CSV table of C-alpha atoms in Angstrom, one decimal:
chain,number,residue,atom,x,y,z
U,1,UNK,CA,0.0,0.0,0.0
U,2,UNK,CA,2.9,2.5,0.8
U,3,UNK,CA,6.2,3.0,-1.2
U,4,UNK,CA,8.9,2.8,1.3
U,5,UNK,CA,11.7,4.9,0.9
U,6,UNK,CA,13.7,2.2,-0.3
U,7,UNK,CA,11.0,1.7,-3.3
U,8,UNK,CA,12.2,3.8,-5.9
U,9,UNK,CA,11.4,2.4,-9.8
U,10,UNK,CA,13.8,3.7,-12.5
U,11,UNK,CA,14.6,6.7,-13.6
U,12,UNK,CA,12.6,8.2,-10.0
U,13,UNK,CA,14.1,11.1,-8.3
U,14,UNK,CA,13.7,11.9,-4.3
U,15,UNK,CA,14.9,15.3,-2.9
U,16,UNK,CA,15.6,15.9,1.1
U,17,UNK,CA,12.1,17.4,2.0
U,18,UNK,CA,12.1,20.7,4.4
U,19,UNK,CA,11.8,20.3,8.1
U,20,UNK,CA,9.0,21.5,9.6
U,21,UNK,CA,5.3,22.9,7.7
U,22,UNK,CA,4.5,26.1,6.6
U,23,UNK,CA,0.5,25.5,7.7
U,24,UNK,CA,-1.5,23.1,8.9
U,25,UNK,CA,-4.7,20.9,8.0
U,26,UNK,CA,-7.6,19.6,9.9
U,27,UNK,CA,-8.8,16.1,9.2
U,28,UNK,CA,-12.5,17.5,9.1
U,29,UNK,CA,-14.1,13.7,8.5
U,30,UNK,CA,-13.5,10.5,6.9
U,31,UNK,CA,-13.8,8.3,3.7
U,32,UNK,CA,-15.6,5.1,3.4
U,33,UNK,CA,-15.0,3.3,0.5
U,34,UNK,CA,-15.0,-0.8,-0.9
U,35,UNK,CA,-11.7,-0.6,-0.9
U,36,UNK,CA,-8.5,-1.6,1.7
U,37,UNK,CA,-6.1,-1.9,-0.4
U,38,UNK,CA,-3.8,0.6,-2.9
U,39,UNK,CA,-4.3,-2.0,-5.7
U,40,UNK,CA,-7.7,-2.3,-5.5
U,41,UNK,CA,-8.1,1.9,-5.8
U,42,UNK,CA,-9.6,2.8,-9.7
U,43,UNK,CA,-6.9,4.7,-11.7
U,44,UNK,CA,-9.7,7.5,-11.2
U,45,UNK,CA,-13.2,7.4,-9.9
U,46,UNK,CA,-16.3,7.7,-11.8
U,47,UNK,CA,-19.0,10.1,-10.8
U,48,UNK,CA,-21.3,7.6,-13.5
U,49,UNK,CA,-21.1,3.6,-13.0
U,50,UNK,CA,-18.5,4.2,-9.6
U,51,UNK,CA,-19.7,2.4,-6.7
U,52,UNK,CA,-21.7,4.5,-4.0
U,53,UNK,CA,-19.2,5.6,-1.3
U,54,UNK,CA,-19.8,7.9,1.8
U,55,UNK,CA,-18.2,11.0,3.3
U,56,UNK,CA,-18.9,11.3,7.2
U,57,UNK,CA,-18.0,14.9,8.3
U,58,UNK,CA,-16.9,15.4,12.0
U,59,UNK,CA,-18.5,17.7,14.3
U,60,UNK,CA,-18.5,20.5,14.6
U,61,UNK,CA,-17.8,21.1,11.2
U,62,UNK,CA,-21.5,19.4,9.7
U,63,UNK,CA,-23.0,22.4,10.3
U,64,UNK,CA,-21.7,23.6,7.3
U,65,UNK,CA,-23.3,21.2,5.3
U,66,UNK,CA,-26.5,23.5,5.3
U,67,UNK,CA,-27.2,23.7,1.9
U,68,UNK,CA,-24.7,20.9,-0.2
U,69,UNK,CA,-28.1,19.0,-0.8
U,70,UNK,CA,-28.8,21.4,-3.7
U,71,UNK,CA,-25.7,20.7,-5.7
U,72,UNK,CA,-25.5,17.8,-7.9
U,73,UNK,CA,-21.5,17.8,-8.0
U,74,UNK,CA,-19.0,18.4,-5.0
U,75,UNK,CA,-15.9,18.8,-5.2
U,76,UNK,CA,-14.0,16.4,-2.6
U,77,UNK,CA,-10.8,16.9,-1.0
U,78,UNK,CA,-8.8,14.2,1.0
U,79,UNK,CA,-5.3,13.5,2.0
U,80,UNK,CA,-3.5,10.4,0.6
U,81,UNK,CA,-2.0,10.2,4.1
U,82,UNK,CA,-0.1,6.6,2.6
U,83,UNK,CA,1.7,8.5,0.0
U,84,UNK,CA,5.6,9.5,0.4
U,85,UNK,CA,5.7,13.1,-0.2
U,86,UNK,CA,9.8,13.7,-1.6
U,87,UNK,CA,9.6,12.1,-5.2
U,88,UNK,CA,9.7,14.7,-7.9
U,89,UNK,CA,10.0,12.2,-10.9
U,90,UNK,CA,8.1,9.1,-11.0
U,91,UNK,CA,7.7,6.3,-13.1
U,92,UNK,CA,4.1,5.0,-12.8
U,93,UNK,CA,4.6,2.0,-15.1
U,94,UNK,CA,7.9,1.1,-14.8
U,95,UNK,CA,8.6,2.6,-18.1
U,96,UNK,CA,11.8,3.8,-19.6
U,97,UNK,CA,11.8,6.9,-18.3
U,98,UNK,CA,9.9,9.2,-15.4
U,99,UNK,CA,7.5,12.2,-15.4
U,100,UNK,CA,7.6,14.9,-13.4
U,101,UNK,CA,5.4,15.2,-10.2
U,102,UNK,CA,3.1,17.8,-11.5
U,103,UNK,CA,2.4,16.5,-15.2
U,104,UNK,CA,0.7,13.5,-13.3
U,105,UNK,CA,-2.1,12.7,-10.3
U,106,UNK,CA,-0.3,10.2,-8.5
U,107,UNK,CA,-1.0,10.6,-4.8
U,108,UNK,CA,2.8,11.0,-4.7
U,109,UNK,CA,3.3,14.3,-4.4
U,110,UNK,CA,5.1,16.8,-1.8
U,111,UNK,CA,1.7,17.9,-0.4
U,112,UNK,CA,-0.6,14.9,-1.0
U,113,UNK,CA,-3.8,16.4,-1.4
U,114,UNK,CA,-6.1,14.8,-4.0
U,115,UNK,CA,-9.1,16.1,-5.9
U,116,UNK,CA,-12.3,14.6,-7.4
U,117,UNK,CA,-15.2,15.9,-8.3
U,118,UNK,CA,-18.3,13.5,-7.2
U,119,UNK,CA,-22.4,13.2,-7.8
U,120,UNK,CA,-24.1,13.7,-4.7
U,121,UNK,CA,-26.6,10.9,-4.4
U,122,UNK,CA,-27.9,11.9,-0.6
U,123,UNK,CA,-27.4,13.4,2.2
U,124,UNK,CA,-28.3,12.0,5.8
U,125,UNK,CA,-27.4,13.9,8.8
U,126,UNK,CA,-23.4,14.5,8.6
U,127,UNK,CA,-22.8,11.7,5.8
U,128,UNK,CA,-23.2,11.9,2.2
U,129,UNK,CA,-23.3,9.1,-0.7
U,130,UNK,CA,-21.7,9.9,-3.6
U,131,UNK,CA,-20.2,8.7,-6.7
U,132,UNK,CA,-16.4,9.5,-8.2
U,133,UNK,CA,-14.2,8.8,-5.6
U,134,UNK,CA,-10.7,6.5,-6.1
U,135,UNK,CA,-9.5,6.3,-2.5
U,136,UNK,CA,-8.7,3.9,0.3
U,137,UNK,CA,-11.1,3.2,2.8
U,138,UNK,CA,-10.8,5.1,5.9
U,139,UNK,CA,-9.0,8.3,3.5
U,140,UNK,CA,-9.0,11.9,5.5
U,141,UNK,CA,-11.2,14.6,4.4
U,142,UNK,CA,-10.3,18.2,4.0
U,143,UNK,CA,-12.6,19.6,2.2
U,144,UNK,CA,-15.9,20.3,0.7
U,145,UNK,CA,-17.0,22.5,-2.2
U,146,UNK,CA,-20.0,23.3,-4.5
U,147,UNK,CA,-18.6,22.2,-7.9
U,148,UNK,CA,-19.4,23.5,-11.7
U,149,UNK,CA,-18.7,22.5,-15.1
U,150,UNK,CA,-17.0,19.2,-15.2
U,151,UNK,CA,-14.7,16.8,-13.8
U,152,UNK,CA,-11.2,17.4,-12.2
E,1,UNK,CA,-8.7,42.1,3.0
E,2,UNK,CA,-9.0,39.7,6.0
E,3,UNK,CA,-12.3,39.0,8.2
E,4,UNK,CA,-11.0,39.6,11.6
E,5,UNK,CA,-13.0,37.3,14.8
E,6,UNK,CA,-15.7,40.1,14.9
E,7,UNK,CA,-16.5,40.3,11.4
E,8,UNK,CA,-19.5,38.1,11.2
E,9,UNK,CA,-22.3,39.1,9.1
E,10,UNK,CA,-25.8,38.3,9.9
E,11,UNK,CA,-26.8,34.4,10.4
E,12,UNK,CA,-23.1,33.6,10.3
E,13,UNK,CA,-21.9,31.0,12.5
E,14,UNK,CA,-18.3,30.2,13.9
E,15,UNK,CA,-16.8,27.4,15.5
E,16,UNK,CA,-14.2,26.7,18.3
E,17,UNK,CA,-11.8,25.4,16.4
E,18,UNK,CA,-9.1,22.0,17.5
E,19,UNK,CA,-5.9,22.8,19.0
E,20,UNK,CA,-2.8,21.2,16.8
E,21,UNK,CA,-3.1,19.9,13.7
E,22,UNK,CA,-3.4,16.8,11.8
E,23,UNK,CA,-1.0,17.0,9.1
E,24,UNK,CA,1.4,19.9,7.7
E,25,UNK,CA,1.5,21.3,4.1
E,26,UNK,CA,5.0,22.9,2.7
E,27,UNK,CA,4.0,26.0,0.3
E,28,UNK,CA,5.9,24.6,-3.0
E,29,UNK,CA,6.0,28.0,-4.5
E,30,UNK,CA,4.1,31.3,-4.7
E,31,UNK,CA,1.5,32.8,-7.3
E,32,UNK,CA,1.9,36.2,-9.1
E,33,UNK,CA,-1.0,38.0,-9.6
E,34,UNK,CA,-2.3,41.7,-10.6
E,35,UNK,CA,-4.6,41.8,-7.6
E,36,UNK,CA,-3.6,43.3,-4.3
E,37,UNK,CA,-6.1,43.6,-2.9
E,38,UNK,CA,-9.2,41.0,-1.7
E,39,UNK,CA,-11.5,43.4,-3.3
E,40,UNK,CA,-9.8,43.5,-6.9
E,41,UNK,CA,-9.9,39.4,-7.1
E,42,UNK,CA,-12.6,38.0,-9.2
E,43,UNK,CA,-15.1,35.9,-7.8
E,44,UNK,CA,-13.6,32.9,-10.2
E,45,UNK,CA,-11.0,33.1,-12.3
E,46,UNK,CA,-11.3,32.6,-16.3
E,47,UNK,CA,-9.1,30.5,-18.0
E,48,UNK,CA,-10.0,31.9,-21.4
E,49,UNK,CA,-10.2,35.6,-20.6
E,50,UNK,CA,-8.4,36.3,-17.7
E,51,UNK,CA,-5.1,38.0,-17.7
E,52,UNK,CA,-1.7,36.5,-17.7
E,53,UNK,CA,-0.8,35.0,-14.3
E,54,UNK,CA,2.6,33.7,-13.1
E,55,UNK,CA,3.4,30.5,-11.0
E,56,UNK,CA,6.8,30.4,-9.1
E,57,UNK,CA,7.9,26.9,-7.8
E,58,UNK,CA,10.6,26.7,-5.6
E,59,UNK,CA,13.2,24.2,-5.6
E,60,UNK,CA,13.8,21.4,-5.2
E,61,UNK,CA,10.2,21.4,-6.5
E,62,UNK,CA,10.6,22.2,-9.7
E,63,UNK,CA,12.3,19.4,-10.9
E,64,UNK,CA,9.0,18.2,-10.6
E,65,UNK,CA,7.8,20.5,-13.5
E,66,UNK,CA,9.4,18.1,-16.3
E,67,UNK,CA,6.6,17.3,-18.4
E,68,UNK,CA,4.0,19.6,-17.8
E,69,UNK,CA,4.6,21.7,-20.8
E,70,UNK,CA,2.4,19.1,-22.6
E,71,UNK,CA,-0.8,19.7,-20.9
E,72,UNK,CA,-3.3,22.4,-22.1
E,73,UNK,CA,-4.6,22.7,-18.6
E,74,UNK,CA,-3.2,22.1,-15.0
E,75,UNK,CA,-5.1,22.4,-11.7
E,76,UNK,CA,-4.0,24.4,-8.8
E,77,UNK,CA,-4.4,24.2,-5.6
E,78,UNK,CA,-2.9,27.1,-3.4
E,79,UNK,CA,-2.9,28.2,0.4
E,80,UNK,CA,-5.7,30.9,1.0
E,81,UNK,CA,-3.5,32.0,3.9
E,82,UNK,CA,-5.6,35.4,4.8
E,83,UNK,CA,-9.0,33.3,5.3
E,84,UNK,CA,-10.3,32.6,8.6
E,85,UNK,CA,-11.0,29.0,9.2
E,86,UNK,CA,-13.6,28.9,11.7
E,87,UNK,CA,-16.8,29.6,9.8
E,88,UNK,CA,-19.3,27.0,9.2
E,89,UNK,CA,-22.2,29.1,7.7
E,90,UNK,CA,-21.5,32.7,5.6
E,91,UNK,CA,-23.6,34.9,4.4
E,92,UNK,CA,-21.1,36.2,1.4
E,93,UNK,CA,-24.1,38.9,0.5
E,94,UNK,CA,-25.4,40.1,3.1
E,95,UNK,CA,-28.6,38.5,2.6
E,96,UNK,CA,-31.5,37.2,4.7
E,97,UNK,CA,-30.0,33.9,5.4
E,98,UNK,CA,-26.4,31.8,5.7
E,99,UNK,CA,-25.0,29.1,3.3
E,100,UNK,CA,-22.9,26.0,4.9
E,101,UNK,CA,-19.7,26.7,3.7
E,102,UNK,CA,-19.2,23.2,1.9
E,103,UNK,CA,-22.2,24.6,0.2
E,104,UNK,CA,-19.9,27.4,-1.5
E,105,UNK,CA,-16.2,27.9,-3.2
E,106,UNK,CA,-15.6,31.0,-0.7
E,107,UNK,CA,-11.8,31.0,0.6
E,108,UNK,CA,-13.2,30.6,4.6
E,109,UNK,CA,-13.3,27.3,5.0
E,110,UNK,CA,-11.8,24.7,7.9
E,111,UNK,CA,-9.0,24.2,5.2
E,112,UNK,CA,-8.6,26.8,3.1
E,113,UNK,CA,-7.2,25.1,0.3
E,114,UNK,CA,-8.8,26.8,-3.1
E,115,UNK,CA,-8.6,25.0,-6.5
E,116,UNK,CA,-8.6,25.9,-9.9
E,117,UNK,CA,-8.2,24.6,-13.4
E,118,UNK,CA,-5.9,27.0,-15.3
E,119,UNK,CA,-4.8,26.9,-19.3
E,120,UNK,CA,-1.2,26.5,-19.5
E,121,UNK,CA,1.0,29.3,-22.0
E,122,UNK,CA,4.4,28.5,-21.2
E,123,UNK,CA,6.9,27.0,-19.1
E,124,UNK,CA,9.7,29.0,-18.6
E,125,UNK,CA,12.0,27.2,-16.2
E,126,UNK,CA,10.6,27.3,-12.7
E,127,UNK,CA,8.0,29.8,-13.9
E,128,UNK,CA,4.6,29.0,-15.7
E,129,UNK,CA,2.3,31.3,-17.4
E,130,UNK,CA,-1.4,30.6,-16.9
E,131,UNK,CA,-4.8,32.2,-17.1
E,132,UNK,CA,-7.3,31.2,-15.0
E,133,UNK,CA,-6.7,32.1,-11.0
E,134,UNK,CA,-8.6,34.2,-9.0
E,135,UNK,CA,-6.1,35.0,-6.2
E,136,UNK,CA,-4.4,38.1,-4.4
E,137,UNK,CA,-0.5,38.3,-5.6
E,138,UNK,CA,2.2,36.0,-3.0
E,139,UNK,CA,-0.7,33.4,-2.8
E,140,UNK,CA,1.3,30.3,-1.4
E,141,UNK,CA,1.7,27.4,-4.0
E,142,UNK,CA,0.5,23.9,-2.7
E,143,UNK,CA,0.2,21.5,-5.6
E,144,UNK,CA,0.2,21.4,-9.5
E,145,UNK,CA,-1.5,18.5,-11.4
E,146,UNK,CA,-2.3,17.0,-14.7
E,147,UNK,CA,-5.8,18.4,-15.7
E,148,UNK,CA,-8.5,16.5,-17.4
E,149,UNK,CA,-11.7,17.1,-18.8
E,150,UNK,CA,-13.2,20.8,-18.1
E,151,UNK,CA,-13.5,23.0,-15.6
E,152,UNK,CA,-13.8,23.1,-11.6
C-alpha cells in the first residue's frame, strides 16, 4: 500500500524534503469506500457507473453542510496520508523513463492532497453518498466545495 | 482584505476550532497576480479571458515540472493564507440567510485550500504562465496537477 523509501522504480528522483510545515490541515471527516487496499483503488473514480461511497463529516464542522443538498456535483478533497511526499520524478509504469510530479495525479506528491469531483446521491445527517471517488477506505477529508462544469 | 473574529455578518456562524493539527503542508511556491487587494480578485478566475498569471515553484520542487509543458490545462491548488478558518455558515451577500460553507467555493473554510483549473502558455524554467486564478498576488503554491476534462 505504501512505497517505502527504499522503493524507488527507475529513472525516479527523491529530494531531502524541508523540516517543519508552513501551515497546517484539519482532518475534518473520513472516507468510506469498498476498498482496503492501494491496488484495489480505480486509476480515477467515476462520478457515473462508480460504486456509491460515503463521506462522514466530524462535528463541529457538519454544520456547514447546510445547503450541499442542492448541488448535484461536489468537489472532494482528501489527504493520501499513505503517500511519500519527496519524489519529484516518477515512473508509474515502470517505463523507460519518469514524469515529473506535477504532469501526473499520482498521490505521490510533496503535499498529497487529492481532488475529485463527485455526484451527490444523498445526504443523511453529517454523511453523504456519492459517486467518483478513487480512495482507500478510511482516507482523510479536508474539504468540501460546491462544484461547476465538469470533472477534475 | 481579512475578516477579523468580529466580522461576522448576519446568520453567520463560527466554531471553536481543534488545537494542533493533523497534518502539515509545505508551500511549494508562490503565485503572481495583478490583484492586491481582496477586493480587486474576481469571484472565479477565467481561464480563457483572464489575464496572464505567473506560477513560481521553488526548488527542489521544480524538478517536478518536467513534463508539464504538454498539458493544455493544470489544476491548482494554493494556500488561501488570509481566510479565517472557523466559519461553518456565511452569508457572502449580506442576505436574509447563511450558506454552509461546503455549500460554497468562498476561501473561509476549515482548510482553506482553493482549486482551480488554469490553461497552461508557457513553461519557462521554474515559472509558468497561466490564465485562470482568482487569487491576491504571493498566494502560497501547494500542488500542481495534470488536468483532465473541463473546468472546476
Amino acid at each position: 500500500m505504501t512505497r517505502s523509501a527504499d522503493a524507488l522504480r527507475p529513472h525516479e528522483r527523491a529530494v531531502t524534503t524541508p523540516t517543519g510545515f508552513d501551515a497546517g490541515l484539519w482532518f475534518i471527516g473520513r472516507i468510506r469506500t469498498p476498498w482496503h487496499r492501494r491496488s484495489d483503488c480505480p486509476h480515477r473514480g467515476d462520478a457515473e457507473t462508480g460504486p456509491d461511497c460515503h463521506i462522514e463529516v466530524f462535528g463541529p464542522w457538519d454544520a456547514a453542510l447546510a445547503g450541499v443538498g442542492a448541488h448535484e456535483n461536489l468537489q472532494i478533497l482528501y489527504w493520501m496520508d499513505h503517500a511519500r511526499r519527496d519524489l519529484v520524478l516518477q515512473n508509474p509504469k515502470f517505463g523507460d523513463s519518469a514524469t515529473g510530479t506535477f504532469a501526473l495525479r499520482s498521490p505521490v506528491r510533496p503535499n498529497p492532497v487529492a481532488s475529485s469531483v463527485v455526484r451527490l446521491l444523498a445526504v443523511d445527517g453529517p454523511v453523504l453518498t456519492v459517486r467518483g471517488l478513487d480512495c482507500l477506505d478510511g482516507t482523510p477529508l479536508i474539504d468540501i466545495k460546491a462544484a461547476f462544469g465538469a470533472m477534475t
